XYZ file of C-alpha atoms in Angstrom:
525
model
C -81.681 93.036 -7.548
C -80.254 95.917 -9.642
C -82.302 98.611 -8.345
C -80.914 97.663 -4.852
C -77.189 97.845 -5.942
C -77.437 101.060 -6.918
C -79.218 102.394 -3.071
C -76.207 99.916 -1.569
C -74.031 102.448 -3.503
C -75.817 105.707 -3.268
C -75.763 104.764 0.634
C -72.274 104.216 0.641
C -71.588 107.673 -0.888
C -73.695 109.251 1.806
C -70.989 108.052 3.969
C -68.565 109.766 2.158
C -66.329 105.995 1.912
C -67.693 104.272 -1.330
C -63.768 104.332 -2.529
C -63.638 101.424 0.458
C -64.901 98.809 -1.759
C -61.575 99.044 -3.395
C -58.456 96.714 -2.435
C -60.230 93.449 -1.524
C -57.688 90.375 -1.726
C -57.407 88.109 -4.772
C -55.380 85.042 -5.186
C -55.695 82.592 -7.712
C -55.155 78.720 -8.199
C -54.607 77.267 -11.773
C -54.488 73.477 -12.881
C -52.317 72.537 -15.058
C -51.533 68.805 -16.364
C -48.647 67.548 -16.919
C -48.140 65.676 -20.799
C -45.347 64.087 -22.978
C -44.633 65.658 -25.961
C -47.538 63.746 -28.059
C -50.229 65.572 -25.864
C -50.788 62.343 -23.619
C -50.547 62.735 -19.904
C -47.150 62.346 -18.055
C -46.393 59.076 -16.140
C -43.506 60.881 -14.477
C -43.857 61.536 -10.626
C -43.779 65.252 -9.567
C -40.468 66.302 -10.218
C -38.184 65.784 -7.093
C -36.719 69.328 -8.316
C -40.348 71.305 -7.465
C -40.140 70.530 -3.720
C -42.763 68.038 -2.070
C -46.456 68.599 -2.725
C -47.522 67.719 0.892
C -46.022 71.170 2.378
C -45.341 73.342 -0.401
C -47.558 76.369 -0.319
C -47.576 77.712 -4.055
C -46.669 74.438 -6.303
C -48.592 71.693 -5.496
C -50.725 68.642 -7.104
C -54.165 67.784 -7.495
C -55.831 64.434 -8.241
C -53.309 63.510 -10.574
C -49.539 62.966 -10.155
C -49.391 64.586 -13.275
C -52.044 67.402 -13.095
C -49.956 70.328 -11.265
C -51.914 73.082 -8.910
C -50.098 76.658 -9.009
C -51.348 78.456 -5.781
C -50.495 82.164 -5.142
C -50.915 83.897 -1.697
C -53.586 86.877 -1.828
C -52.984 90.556 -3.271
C -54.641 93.281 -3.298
C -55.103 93.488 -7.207
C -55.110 90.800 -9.571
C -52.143 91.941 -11.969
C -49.857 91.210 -8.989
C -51.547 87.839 -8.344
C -50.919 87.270 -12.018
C -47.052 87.971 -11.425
C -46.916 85.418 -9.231
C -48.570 83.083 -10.981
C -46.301 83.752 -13.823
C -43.375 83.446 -12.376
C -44.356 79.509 -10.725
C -45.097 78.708 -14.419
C -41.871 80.031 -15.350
C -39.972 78.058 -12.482
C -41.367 75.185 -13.388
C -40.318 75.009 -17.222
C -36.941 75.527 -16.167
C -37.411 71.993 -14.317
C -39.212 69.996 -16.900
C -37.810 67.424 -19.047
C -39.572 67.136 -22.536
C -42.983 67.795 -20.900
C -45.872 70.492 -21.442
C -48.417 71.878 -19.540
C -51.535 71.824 -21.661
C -53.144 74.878 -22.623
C -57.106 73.522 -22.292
C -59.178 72.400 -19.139
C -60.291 69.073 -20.951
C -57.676 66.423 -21.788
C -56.418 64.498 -24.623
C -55.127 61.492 -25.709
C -56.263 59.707 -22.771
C -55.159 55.496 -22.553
C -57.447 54.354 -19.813
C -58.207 54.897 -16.235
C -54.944 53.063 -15.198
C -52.771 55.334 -16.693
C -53.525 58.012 -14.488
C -51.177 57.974 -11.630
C -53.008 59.001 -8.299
C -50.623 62.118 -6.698
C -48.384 60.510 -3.800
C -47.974 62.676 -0.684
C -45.310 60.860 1.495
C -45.957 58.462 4.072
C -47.344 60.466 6.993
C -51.021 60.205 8.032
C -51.902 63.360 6.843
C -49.781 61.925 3.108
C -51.345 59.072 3.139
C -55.075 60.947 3.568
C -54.948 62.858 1.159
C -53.913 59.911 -1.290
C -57.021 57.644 -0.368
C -59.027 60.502 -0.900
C -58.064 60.583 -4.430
C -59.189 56.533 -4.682
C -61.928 56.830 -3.623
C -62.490 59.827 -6.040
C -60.988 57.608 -8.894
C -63.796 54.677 -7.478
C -66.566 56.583 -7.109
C -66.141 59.024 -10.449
C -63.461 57.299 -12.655
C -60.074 58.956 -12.364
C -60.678 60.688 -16.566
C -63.131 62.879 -14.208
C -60.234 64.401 -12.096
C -57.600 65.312 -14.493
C -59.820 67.878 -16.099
C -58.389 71.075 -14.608
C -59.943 74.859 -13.597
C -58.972 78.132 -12.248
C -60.600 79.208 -8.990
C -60.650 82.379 -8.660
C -60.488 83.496 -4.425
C -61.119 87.108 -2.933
C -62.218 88.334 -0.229
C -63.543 91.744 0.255
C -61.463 94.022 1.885
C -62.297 94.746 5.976
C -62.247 98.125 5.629
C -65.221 98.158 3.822
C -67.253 95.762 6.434
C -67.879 98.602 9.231
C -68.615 101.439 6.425
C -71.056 98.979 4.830
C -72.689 97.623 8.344
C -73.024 101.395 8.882
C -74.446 102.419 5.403
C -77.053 100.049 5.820
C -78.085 100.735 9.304
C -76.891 97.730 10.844
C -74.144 98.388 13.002
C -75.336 97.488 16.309
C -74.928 93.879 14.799
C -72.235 91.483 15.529
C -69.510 92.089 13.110
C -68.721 88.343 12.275
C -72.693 87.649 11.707
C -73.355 90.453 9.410
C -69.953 89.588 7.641
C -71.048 86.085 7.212
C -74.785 86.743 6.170
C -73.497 88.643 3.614
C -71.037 86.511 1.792
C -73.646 84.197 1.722
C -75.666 86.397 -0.092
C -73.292 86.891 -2.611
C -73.080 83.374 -2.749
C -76.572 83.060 -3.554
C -76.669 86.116 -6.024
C -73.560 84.369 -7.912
C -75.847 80.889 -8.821
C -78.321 83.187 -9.418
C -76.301 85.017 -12.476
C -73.266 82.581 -12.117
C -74.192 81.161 -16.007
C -72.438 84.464 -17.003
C -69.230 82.872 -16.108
C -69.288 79.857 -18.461
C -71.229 82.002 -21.439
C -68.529 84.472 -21.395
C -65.658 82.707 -20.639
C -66.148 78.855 -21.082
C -63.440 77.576 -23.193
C -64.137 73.647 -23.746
C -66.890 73.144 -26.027
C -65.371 70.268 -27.565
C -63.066 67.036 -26.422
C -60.942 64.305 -27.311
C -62.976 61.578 -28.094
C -60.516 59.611 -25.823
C -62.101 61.421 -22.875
C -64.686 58.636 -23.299
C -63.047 55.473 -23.695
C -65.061 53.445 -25.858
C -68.436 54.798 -24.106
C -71.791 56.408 -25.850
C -72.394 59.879 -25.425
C -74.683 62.304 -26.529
C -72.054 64.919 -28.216
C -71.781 65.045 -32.024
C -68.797 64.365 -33.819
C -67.018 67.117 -34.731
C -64.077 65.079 -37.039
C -62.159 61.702 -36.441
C -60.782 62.451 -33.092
C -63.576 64.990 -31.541
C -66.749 65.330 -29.817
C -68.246 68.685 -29.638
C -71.743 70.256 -29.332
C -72.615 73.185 -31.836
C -73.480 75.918 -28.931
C -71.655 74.881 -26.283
C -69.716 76.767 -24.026
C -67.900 74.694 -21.309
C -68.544 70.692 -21.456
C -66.368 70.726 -18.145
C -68.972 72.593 -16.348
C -71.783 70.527 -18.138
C -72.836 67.237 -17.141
C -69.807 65.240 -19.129
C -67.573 66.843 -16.280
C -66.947 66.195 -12.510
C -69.842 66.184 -10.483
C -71.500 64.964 -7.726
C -73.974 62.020 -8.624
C -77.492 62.587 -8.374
C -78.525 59.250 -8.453
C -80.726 58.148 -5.522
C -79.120 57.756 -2.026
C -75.680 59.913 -3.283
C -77.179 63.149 -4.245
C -75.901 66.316 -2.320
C -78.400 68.880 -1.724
C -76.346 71.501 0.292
C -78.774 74.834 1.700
C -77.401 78.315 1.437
C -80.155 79.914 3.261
C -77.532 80.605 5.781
C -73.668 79.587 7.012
C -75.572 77.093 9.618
C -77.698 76.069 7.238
C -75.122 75.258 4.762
C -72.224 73.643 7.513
C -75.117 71.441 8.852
C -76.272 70.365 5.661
C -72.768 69.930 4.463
C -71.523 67.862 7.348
C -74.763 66.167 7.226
C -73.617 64.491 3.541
C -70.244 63.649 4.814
C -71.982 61.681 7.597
C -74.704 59.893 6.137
C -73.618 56.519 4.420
C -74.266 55.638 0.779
C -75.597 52.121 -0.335
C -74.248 52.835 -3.265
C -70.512 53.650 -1.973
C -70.986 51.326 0.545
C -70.572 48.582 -2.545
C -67.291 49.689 -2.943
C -65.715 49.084 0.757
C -63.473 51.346 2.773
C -60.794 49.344 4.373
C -60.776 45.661 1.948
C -57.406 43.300 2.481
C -55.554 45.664 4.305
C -55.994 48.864 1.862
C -58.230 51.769 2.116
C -60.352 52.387 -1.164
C -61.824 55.360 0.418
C -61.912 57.184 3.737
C -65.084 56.251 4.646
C -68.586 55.329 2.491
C -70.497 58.270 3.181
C -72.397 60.840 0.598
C -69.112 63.087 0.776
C -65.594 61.097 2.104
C -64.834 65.095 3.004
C -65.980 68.401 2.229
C -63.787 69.076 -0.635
C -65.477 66.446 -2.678
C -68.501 68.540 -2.614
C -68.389 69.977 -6.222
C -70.247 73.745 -6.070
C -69.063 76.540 -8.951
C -68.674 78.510 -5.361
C -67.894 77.765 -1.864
C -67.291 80.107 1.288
C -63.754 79.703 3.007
C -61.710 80.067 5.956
C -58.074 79.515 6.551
C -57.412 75.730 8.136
C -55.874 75.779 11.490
C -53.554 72.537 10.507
C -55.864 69.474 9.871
C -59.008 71.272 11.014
C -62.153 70.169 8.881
C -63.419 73.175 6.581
C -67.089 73.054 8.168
C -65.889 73.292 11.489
C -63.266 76.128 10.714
C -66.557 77.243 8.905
C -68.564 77.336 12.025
C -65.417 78.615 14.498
C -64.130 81.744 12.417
C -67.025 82.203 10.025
C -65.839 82.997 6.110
C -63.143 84.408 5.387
C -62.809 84.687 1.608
C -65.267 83.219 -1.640
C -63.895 80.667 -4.058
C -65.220 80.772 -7.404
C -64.554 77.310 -9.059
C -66.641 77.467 -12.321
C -63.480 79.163 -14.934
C -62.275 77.425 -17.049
C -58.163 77.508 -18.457
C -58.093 80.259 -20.668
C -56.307 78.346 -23.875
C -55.614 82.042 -25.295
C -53.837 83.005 -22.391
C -50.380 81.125 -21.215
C -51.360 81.480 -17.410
C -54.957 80.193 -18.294
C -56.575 83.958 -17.005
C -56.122 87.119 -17.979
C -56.155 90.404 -16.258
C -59.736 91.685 -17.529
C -61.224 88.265 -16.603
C -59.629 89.184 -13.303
C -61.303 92.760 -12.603
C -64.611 91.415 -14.527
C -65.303 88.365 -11.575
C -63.928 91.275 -9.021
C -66.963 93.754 -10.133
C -69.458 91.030 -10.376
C -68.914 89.207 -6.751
C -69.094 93.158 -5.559
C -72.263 93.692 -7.015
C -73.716 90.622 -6.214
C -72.930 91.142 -2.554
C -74.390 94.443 -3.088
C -77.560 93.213 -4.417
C -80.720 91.804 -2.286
C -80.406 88.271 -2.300
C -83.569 86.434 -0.314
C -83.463 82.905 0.424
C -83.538 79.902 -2.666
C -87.223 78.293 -2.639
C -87.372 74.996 -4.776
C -88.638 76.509 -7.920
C -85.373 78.871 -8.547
C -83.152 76.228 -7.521
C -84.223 73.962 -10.050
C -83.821 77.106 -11.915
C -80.017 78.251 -11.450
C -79.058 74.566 -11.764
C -80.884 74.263 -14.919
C -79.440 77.391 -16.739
C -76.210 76.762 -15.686
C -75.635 73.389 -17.322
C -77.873 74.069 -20.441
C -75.217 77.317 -20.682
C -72.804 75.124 -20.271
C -74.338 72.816 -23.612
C -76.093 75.549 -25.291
C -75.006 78.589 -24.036
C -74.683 80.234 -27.700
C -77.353 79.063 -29.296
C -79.937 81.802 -30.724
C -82.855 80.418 -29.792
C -81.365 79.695 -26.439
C -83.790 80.902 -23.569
C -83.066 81.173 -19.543
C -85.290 80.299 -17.054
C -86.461 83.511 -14.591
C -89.017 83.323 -12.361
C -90.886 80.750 -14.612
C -90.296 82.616 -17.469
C -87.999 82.086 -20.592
C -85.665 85.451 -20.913
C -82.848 85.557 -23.576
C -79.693 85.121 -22.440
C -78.344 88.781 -23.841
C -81.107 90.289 -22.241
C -80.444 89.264 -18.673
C -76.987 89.499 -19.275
C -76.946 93.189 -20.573
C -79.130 94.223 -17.628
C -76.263 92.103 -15.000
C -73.887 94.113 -17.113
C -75.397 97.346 -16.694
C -76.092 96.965 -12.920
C -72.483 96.250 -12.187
C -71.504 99.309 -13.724
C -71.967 101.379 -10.545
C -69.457 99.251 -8.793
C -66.743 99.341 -11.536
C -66.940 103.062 -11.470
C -66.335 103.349 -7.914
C -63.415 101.195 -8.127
C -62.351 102.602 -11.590
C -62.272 105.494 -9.140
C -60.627 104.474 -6.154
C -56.915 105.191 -7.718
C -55.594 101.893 -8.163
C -55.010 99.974 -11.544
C -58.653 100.908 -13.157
C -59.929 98.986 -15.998
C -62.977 97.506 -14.699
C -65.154 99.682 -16.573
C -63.269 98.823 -19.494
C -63.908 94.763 -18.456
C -67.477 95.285 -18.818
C -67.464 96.029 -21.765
C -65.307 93.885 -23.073
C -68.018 91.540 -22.314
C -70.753 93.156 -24.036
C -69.554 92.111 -27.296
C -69.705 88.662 -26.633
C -73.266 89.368 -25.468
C -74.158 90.857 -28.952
C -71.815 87.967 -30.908
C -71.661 84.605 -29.354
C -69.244 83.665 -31.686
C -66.352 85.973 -30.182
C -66.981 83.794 -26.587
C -63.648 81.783 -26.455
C -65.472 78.878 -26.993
C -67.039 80.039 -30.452
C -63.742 81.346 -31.031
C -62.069 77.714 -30.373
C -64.845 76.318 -33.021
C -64.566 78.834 -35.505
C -60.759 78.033 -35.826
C -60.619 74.224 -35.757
C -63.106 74.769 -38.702
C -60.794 77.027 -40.454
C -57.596 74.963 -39.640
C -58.966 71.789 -40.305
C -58.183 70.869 -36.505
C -59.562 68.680 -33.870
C -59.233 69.786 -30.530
C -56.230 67.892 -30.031
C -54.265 69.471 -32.610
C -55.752 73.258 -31.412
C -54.729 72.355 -27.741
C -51.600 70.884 -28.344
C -50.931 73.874 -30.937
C -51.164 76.396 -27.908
C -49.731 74.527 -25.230
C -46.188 74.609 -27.420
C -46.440 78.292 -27.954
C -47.493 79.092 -24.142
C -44.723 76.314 -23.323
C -42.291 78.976 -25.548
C -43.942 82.209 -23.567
C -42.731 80.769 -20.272
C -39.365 79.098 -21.352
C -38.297 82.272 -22.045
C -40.177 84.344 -19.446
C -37.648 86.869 -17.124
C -37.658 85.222 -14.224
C -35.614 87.366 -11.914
C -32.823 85.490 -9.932
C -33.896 86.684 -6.761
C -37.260 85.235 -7.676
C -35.532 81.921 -8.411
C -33.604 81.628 -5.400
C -36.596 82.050 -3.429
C -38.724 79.141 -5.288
C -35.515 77.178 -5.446
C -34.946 77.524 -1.180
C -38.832 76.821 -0.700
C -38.873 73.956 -2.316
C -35.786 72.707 -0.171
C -37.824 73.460 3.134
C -40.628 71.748 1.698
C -38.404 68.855 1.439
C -37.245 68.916 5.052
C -40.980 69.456 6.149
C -42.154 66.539 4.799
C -39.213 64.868 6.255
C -40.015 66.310 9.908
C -44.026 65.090 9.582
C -42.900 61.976 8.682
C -40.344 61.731 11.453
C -42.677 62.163 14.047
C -44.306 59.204 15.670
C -47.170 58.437 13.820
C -50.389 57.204 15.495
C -52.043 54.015 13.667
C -53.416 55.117 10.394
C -57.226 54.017 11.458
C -56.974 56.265 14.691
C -55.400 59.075 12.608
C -58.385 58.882 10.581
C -61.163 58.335 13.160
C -59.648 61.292 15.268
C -59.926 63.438 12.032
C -63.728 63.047 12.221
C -64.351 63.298 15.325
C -63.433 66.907 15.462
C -66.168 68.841 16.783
């Protein structure tokens, strides 16, 4: 794998063009929820002030009326997605009323399921979809499940580099969109492979409030009064406490990334394919939909993956089938969680660290996933994700226990090749830099963020509510007095007007019946 990186880039320099891996696109999403002052979560409705959710393209909501979604539009290097994403953050503090957004991916001071307001969008089919959606989520996986919020992390590598590479490689009397597509899938493959990194090094929830539970047993040891934790772990959100598809018998997902028709077909296969045990539940019962439908999946989305391959919707086309018409068009990474040190919940050399490593796992040989490895990657992923730091810790390669630093500090020092190039390549630099930020926390699991969370509820006598709710005020301070620039303001304060008066036109137009709406939606082919 790392011996092939390294011909991918000697190849590339042969060509005289290795500076075109430089430039791909990055935009980020961030989750945010929305709670009152004490830390529990806001029964407010999305603030009239923010525009409508349904049609606003950069401030949005998730499950949750309360859990806010910051989306910024693509750039060609992270700082200036960050600036973006700063500013929405700053926007919206200037419309909240006694409210934070908390600084952690796991929640606190959770009163029950019904206290979690499901996010309205409107009154329009296409409204009222993507509410019943969110039942059926809240059904199937208990609405707590939802509200625990990420960062995905998007990019897409830049199209320059696609004809130099399907050259370098000897490959370019191949169809453009095939090559393209085989290898983001690759990457894909490369990423479960050594995607563990990502929670190890930057997990930040290894404990929660014990209201998370409500009442029920778990397996986590208690940390003080209010909080469940485990010793060595490194995100419980990622772990098997967190949103998930079930694996019971009859709802399990087993999606193939051999190729992109592999994965579409098996993918649409799960949203078609009833479940007895969803089937319990009903779709349509006294008038009101519980669910769209009682299949494996209700949609793709609800397919939970730490990484999925994209393309840009055509209106309300289905992802598979925009899939299968335009092939990918960018990788999402979904498995970061909110940075609590960091006010926009990522920082900049988390940014060019994920950059270097989806480059060199694109660059890498990636064969097909047999059974054995599979059960592999999903096993050291969630026992990183409960154990990550713990010395005596061992992964799973090829049937063999490695240590975690081990294979880590060899991922590490293959992706050096690629942040070199790009350190090179004259834009902002630092990925070089990135790396080795990292390589401490290889050699000290304690200086992970979610050692470093530990360590300092120890030494403050905190639980994680009083850490959480300790940052959230000062990152609520950051942004309340963050410089957002007038111009900046007047051009979040006239979107969200016009997302307003979109919402307004959708809903104006005649609307089919609901049930046809919906049927037509799946029968796209």
């Amino acid at each position: 794998m790392y011996v092939s990186v390294e011909r991918a880039l000697a190849d590339l320099r042969r060509n005289g063009e290795p500076e075109r891996l430089a430039g791909g696109l990055v935009g980020l999403e961030k989750e945010s929820l929305r709670v009152a002052d004490d830390g529990g979560i806001a029964r407010t409705r999305h603030p009239s002030s923010l525009g409508a959710p349904l049609t606003h393209p950069w401030i949005t909501t998730d499950y949750a009326e309360s859990l806010l979604e910051f989306i910024t539009p693509p750039h060609a290097d992270v700082r200036a997605a960050m600036g973006d994403l700063s500013s929405l953050h700053a926007y919206v503090y200037r419309h909240l009323e006694g409210e934070l957004l908390w600084a952690t991916s796991m929640p606190c001071v959770l009163a029950g399921e019904e206290r979690i307001p499901i996010a309205q969008y409107g009154t329009s089919n296409p409204g009222r979809m993507k509410h019943i959606y969110r039942v059926g989520l809240g059904h199937r996986y208990g609405r707590v499940m939802q509200v625990i919020a990420g960062v995905h992390f998007n990019y897409s590598v830049p199209e320059a580099f696609w004809p130099v590479y399907q050259a370098a490689v000897g490959e370019s009397e191949r169809d453009p969109r095939r090559f393209r597509d085989e290898r983001y899938m690759g990457l894909i493959r490369n990423l479960q492979r050594v995607g563990w990194l990502v929670p190890y090094l930057f997990g930040a929830s290894p404990a929660v409030c014990k209201s998370f539970f409500a009442g029920k047993t778990t397996r986590l040891e208690e940390f003080d009064q209010t909080t469940y934790y485990e010793p060595y772990a490194t995100s419980l959100r990622m772990g098997d406490i967190g949103y998930q598809n079930r694996r019971e018998r009859g709802v399990g997902v087993q999606v193939c990334y051999d190729s992109l028709a592999a994965y579409v077909k098996s993918l649409a296969r799960a949203i078609e394919t009833p479940a007895p045990a969803w089937e319990v539940i009903g779709v349509k019962v006294d008038g009101e939909y519980r669910q769209l439908n009682a299949n494996i999946l209700q949609i793709e989305n609800e397919y939970y993956s730490s990484v999925r391959p994209k393309q840009v919707l055509d209106g309300l086309e289905k992802p598979t089938l925009a899939l299968r018409r335009r092939g990918i068009r960018y990788i999402e990474l979904r498995s970061l969680d909110v940075n609590a040190y960091h006010p926009l919940g990522i920082d900049e050399v988390q940014g060019r660290f994920i950059e270097v490593l989806l480059l060199f796992c694109l660059l890498a040989e990636s064969p097909g996933v047999g059974m054995q490895e599979r059960w592999e990657i999903d096993r050291n992923f969630e026992k990183v994700a409960h154990r990550g730091r713990d010395p005596e810790f061992r992964l799973v390669r090829s049937g063999r226990g490695v240590p975690l630093a081990e294979w880590g500090a060899q991922v590490l020092d293959g992706m050096e090749g690629v942040a070199e190039v790009l350190d090179h390549a004259g834009g902002a630099g630092g990925y070089r830099a990135a790396i080795a930020s990292q390589r401490a926390k290889l050699a000290d699991p304690q200086s992970t963020p979610s050692g470093r969370m530990l360590a300092e509820m120890r030494e403050n006598g905190e639980g994680f509510y009083q850490l959480a709710k300790r940052l959230s005020v000062a990152h609520a301070r950051y942004f309340r007095d963050y410089p957002l620039s007038a111009e900046r303001r007047a051009m979040l304060d006239a979107e969200a007007v016009q997302s307003v008066a979109r919402q307004a036109a959708i809903e104006a137009e005649q609307q089919e019946p609901f049930d046809v709406f919906l049927a037509r939606y799946f029968a796209q082919h």
